[in-house]
PDB file of C-alpha atoms in Angstrom:
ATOM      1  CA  UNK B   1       0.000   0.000   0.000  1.00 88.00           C
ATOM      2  CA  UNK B   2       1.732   3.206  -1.417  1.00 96.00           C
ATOM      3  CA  UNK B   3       1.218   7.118  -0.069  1.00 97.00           C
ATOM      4  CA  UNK B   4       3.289   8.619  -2.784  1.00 98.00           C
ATOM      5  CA  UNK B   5       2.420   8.709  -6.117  1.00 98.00           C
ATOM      6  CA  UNK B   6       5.487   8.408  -8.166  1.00 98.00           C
ATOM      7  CA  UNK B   7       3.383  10.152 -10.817  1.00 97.00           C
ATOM      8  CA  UNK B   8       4.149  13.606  -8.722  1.00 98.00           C
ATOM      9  CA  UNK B   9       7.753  12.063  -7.692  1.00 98.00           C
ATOM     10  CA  UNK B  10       9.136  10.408 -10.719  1.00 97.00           C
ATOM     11  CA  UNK B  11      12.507   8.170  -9.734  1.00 98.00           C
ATOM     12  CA  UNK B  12      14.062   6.047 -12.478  1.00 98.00           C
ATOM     13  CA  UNK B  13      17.423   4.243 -13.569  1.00 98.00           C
ATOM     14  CA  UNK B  14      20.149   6.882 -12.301  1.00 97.00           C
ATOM     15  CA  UNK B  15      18.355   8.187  -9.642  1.00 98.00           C
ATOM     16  CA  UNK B  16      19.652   7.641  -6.042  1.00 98.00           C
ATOM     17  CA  UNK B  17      16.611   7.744  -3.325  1.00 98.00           C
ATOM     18  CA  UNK B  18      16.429   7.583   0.467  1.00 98.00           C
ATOM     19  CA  UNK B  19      13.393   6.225   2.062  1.00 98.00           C
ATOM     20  CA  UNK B  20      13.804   8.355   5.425  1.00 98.00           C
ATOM     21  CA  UNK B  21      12.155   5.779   8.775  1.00 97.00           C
ATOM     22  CA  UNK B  22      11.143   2.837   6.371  1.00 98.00           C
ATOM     23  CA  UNK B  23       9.381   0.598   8.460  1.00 96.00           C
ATOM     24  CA  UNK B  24       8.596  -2.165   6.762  1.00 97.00           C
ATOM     25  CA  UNK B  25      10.006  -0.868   3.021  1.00 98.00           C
ATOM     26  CA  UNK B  26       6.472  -0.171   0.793  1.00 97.00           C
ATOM     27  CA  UNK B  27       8.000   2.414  -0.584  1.00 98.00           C
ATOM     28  CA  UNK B  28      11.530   0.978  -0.573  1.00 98.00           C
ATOM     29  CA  UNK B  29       9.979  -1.598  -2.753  1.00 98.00           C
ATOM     30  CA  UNK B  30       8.702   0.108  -5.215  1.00 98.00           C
ATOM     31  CA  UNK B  31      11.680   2.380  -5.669  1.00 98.00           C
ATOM     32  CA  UNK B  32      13.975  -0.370  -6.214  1.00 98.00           C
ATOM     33  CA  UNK B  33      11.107  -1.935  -8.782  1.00 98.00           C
ATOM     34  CA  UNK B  34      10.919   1.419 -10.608  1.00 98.00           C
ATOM     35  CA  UNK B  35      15.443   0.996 -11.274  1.00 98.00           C
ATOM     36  CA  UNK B  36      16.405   3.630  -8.983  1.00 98.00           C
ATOM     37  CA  UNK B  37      18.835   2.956  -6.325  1.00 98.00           C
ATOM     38  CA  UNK B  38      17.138   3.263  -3.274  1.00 98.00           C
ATOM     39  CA  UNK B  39      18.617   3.572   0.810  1.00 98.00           C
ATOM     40  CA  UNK B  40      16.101   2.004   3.311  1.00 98.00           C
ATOM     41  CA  UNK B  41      17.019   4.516   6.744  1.00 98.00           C
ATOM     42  CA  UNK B  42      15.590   3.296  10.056  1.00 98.00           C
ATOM     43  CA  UNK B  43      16.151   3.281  13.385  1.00 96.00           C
ATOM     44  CA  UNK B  44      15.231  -0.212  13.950  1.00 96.00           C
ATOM     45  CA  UNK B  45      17.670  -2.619  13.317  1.00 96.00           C
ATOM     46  CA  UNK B  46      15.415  -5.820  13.467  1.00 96.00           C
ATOM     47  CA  UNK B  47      12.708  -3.991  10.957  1.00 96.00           C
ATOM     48  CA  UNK B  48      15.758  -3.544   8.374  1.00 98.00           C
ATOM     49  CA  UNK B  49      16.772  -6.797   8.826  1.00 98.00           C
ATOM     50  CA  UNK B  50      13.300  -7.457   7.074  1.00 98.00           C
ATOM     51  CA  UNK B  51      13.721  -5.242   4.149  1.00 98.00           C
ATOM     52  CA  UNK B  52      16.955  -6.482   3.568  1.00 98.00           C
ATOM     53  CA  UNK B  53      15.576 -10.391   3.076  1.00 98.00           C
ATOM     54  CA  UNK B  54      12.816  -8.667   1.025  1.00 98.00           C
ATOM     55  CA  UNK B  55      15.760  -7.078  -1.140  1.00 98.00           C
ATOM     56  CA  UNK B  56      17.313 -10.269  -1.726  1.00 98.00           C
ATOM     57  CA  UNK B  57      14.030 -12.498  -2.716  1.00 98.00           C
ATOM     58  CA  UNK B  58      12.894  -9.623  -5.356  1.00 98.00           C
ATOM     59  CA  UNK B  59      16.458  -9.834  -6.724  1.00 97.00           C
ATOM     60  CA  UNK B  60      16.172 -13.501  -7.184  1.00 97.00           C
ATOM     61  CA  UNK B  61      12.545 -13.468  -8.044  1.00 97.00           C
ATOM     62  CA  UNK B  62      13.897 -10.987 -11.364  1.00 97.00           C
ATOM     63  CA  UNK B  63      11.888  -7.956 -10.057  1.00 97.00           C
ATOM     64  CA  UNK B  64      14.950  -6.013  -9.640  1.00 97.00           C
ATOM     65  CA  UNK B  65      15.772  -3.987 -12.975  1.00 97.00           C
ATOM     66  CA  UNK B  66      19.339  -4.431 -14.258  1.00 96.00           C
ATOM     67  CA  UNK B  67      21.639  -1.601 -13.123  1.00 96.00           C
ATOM     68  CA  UNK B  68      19.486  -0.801  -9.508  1.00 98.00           C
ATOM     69  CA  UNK B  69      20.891  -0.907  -6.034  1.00 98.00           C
ATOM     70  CA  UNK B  70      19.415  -1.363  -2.799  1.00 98.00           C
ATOM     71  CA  UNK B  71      21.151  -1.300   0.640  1.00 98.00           C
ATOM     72  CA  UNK B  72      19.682  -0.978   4.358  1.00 98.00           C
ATOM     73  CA  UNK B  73      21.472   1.643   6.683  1.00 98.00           C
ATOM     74  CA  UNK B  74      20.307   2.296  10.518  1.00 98.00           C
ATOM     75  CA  UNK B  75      20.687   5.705  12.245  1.00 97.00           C
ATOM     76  CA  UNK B  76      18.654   8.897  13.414  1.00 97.00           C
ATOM     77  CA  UNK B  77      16.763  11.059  11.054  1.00 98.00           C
ATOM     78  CA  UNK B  78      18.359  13.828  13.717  1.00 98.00           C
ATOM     79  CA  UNK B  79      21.600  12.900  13.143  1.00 98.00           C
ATOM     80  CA  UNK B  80      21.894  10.682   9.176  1.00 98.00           C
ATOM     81  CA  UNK B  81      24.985   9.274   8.415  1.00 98.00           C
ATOM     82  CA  UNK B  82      25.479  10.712   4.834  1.00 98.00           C
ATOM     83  CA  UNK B  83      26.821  13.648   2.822  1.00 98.00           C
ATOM     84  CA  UNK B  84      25.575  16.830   1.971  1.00 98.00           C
ATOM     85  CA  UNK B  85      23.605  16.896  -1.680  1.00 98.00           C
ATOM     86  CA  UNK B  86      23.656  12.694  -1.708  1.00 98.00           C
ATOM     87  CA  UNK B  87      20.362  11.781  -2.871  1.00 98.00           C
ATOM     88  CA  UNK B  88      18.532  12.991  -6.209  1.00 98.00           C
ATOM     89  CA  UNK B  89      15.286  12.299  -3.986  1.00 98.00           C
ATOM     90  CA  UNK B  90      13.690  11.487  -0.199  1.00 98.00           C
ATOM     91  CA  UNK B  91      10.638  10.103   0.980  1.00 98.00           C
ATOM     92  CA  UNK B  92       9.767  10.129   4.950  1.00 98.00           C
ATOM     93  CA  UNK B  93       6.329   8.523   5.085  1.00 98.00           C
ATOM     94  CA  UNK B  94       4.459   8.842   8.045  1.00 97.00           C
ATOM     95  CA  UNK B  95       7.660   9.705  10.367  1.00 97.00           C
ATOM     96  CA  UNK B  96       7.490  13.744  10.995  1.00 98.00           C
ATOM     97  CA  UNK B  97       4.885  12.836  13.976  1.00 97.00           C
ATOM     98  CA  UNK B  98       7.140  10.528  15.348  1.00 95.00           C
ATOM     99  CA  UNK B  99       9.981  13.249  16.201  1.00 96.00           C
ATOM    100  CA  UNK B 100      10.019  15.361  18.798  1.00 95.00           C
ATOM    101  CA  UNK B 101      12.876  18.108  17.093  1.00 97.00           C
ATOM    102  CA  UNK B 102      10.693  17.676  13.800  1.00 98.00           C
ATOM    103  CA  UNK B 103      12.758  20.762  12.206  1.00 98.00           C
ATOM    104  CA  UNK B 104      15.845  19.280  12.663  1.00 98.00           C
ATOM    105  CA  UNK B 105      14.509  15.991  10.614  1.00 98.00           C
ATOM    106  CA  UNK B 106      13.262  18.467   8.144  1.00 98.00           C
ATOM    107  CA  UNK B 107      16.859  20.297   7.870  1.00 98.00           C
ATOM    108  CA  UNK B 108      18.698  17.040   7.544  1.00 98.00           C
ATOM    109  CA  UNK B 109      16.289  16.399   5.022  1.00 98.00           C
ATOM    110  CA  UNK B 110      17.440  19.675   2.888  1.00 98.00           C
ATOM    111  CA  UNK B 111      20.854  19.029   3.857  1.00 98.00           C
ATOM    112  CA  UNK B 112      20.949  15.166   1.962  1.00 98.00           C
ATOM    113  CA  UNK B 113      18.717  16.297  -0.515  1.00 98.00           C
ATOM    114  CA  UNK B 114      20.881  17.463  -3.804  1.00 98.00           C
ATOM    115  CA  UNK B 115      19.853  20.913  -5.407  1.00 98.00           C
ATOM    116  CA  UNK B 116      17.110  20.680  -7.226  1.00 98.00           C
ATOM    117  CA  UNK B 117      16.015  16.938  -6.074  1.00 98.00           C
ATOM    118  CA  UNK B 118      12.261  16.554  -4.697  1.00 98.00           C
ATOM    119  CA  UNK B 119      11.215  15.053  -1.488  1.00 98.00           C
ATOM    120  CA  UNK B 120       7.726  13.655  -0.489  1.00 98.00           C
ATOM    121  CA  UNK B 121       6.414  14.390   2.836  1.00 98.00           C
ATOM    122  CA  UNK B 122       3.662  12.254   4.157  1.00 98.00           C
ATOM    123  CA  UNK B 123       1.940  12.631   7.619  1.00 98.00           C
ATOM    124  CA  UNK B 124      -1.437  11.758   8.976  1.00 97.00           C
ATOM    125  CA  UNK B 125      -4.229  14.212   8.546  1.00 98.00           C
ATOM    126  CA  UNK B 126      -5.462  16.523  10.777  1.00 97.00           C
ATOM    127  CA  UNK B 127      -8.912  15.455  11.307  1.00 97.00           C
ATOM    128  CA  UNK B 128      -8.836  11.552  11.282  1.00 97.00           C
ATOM    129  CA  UNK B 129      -5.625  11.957  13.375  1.00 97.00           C
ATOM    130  CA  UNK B 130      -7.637  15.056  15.788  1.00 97.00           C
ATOM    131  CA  UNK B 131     -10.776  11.790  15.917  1.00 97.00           C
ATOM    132  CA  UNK B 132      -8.254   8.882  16.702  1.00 95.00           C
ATOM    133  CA  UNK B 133      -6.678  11.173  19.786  1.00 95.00           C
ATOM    134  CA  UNK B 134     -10.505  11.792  20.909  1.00 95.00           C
ATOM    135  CA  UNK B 135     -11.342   8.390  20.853  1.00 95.00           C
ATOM    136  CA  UNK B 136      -8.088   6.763  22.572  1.00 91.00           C
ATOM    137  CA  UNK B 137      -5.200   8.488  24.807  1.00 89.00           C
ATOM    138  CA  UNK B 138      -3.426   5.090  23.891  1.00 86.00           C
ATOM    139  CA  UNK B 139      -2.900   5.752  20.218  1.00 88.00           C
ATOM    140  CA  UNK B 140      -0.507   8.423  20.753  1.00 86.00           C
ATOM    141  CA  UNK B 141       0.611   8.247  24.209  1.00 85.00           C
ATOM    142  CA  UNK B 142       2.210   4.811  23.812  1.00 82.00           C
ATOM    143  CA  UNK B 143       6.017   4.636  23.213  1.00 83.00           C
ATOM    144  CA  UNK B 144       7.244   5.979  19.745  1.00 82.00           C
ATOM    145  CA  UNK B 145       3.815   7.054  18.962  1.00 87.00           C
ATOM    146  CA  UNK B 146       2.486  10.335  17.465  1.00 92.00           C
ATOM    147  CA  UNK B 147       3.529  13.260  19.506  1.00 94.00           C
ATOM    148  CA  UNK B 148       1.940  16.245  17.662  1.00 95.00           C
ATOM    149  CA  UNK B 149      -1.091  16.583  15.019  1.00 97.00           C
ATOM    150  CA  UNK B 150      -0.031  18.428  11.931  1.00 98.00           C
ATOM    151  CA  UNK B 151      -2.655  21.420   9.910  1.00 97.00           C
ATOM    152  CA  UNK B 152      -1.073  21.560   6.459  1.00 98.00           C
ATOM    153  CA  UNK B 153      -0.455  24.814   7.109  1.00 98.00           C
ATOM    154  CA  UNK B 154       1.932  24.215   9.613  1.00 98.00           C
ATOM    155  CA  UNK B 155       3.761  21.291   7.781  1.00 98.00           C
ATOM    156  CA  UNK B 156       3.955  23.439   5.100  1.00 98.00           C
ATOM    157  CA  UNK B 157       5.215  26.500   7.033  1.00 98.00           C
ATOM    158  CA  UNK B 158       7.864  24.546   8.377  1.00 98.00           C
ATOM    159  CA  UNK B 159       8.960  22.672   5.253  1.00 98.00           C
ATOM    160  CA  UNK B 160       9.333  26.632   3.877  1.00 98.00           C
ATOM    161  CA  UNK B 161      11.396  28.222   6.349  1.00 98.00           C
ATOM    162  CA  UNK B 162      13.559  25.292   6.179  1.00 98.00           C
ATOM    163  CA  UNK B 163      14.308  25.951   2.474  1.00 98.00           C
ATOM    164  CA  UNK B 164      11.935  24.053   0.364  1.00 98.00           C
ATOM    165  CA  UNK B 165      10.118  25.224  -2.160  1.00 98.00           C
ATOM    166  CA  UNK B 166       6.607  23.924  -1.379  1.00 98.00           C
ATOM    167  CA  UNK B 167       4.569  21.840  -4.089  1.00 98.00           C
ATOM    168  CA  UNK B 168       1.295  20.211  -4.919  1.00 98.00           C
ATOM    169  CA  UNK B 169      -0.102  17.837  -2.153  1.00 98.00           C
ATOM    170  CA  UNK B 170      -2.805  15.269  -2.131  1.00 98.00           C
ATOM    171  CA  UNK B 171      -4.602  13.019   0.828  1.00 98.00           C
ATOM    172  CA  UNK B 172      -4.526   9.378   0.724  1.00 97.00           C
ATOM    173  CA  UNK B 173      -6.263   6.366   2.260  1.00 97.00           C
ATOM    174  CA  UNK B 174      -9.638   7.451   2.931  1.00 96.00           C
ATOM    175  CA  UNK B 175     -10.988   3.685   2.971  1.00 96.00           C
ATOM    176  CA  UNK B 176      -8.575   3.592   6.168  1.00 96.00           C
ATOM    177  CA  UNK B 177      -9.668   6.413   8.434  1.00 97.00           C
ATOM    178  CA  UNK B 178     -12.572   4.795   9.553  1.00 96.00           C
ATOM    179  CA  UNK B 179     -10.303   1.301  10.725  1.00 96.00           C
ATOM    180  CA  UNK B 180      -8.415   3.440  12.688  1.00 95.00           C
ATOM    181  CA  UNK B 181     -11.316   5.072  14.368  1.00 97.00           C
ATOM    182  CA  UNK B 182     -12.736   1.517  15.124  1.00 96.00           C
ATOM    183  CA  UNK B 183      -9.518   0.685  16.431  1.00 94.00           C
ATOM    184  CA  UNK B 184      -9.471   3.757  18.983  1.00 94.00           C
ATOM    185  CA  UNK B 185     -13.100   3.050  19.916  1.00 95.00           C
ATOM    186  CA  UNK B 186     -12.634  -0.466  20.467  1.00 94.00           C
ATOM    187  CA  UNK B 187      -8.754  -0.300  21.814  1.00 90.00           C
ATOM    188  CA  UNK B 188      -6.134   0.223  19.326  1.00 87.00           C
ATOM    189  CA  UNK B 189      -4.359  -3.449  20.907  1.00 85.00           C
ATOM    190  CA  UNK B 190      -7.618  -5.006  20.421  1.00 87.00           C
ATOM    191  CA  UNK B 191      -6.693  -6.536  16.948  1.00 85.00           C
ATOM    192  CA  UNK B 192      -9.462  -9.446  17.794  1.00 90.00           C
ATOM    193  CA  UNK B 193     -12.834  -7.159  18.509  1.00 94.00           C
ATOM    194  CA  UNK B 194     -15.138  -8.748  15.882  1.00 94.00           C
ATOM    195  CA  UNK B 195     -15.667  -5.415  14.105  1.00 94.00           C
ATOM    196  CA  UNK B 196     -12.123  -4.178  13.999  1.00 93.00           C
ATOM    197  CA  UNK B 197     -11.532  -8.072  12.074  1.00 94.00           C
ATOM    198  CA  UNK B 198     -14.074  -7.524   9.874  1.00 95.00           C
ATOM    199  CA  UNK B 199     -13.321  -4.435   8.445  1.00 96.00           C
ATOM    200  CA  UNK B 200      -9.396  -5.236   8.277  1.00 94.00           C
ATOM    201  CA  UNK B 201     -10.554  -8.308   5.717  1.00 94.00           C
ATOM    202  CA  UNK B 202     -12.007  -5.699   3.437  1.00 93.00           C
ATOM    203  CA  UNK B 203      -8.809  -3.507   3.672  1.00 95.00           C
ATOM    204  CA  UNK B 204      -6.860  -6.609   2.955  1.00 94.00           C
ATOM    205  CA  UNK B 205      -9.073  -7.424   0.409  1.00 95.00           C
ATOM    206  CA  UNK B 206      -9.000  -4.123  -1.575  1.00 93.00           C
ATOM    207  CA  UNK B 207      -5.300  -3.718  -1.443  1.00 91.00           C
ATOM    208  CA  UNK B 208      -5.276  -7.411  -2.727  1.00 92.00           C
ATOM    209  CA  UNK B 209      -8.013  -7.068  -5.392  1.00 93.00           C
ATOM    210  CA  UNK B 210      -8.066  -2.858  -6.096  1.00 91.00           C
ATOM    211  CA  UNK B 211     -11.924  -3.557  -7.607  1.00 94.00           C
ATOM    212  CA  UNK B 212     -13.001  -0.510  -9.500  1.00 95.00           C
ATOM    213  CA  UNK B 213     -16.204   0.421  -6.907  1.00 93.00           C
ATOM    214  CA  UNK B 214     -13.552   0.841  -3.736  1.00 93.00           C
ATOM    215  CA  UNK B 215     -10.823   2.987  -5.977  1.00 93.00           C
ATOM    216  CA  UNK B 216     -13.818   5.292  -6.745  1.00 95.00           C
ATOM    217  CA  UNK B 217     -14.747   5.301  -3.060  1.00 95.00           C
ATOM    218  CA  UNK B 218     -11.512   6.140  -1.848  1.00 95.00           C
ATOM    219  CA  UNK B 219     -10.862   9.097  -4.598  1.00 95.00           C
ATOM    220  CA  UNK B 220     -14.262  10.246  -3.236  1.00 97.00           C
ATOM    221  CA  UNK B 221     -13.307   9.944   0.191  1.00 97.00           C
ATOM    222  CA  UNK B 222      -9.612  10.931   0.573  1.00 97.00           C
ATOM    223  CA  UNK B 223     -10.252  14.760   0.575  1.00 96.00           C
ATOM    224  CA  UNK B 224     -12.453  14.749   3.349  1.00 95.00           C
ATOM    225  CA  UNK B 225     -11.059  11.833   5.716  1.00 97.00           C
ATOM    226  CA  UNK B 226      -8.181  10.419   3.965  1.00 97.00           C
ATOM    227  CA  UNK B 227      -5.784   9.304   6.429  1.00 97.00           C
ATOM    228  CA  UNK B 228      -2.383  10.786   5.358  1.00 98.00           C
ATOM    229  CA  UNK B 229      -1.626  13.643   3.491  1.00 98.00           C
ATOM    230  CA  UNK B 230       0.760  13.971   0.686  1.00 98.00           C
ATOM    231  CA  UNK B 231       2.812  17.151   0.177  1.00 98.00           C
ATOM    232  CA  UNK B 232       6.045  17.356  -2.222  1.00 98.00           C
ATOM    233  CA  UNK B 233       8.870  19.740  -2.248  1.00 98.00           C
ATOM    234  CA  UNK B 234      12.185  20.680  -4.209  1.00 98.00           C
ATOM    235  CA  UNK B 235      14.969  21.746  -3.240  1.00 98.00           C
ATOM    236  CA  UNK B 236      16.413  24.971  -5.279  1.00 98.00           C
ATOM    237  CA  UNK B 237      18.803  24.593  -7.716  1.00 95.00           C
TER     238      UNK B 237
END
């Protein structure tokens, strides 16, 4: 399940690209798929060790164009262990509202980021993430969870007075809002509540299937209540 649209952040062969707190390496993935030369940057060791075995079986599977590269590095988004102007582009997915010092993650950002290369920004929403704090002091109280709620406005703000030049943006994952909301009402541990089950199956089953009637649902819905919001930025030149 992809946030960024590689439409609005094109990477190809020649193209070197960080994926800034990974997790599990969606976006990783498809990097390497699309022949760019992709960095997967966490702090968790044992999650990278993960997207590193996942590296390996798409290589032997054929998946991995001729020419593209794909290593696993851990370290702090405060702190990265890389040069000035390394990347041609960055992603950090859903790892701003992890970060206490979030400007310093946005200036190491910049400072990686080679003039002119794009980044993609992704964070949760302000209103299904203001709901899911209503609904549960758990979700973002509990170790490494969210510790602020972003307005656009603000992630935007900050993005500009660290240099950026600020871009188009999009929301994404309305079908998901309302699981998280279940989750909060229910108890966001509570993976086995009958209702929370039941609507992770159809989740599961749209990212498996993609039928037609759900993608038109979710384009419908992602403005109002989708889950994340998308914003990309450049670098000057």
């Amino acid at each position: 399940m992809l946030t960024v649209d590689f439409g609005r952040l094109p990477v190809g062969p020649g193209d070197r690209v960080l994926d800034l707190g990974c997790g599990g390496g969606r976006h990783a993935f498809e990097v390497l798929r699309r022949g760019a030369d992709v960095v997967a940057f966490d702090m968790d060791a044992q999650e990278l060790e993960g997207v590193a075995s996942m590296f390996t079986a798409m290589d032997k599977a054929g998946e991995v164009p001729t020419g593209a590269t794909a290593e696993t590095v851990t370290g702090d988004a405060l702190d990265m262990p890389f040069e000035d102007a390394s990347f041609d582009r960055v992603i950090a997915a859903e790892v701003l509202e992890h970060i206490p010092d979030d400007m310093t993650a946005m200036r190491e950002i910049f400072r990686v980021l080679k003039p002119g290369g794009q980044a993609a920004i992704t964070v949760p929403s302000f209103l299904p993430e203001r709901i899911c704090w209503a609904l549960d002091e758990a979700y973002h109280t509990a170790p490494g969870g969210h510790v602020r709620i972003y307005t656009l406005a603000e992630l935007s703000a900050k993005l500009k007075s660290t240099g950026f030049v600020i871009g188009p943006h999009h929301h994404a994952h309305g079908l998901h809002a309302p699981y998280w909301w279940i989750k909060c009402a229910v108890g966001v541990d509570n993976d086995d509540h009958p209702l929370a089950k039941a609507y992770h199956e159809i989740l599961v089953w749209d990212i498996m299937k993609r039928p037609a009637a759900t993608r038109i649902a979710e384009s419908l819905l992602n403005p109002i209540i989708g889950k994340s919001v998308v914003l990309y930025v450049r670098k000057p030149a």
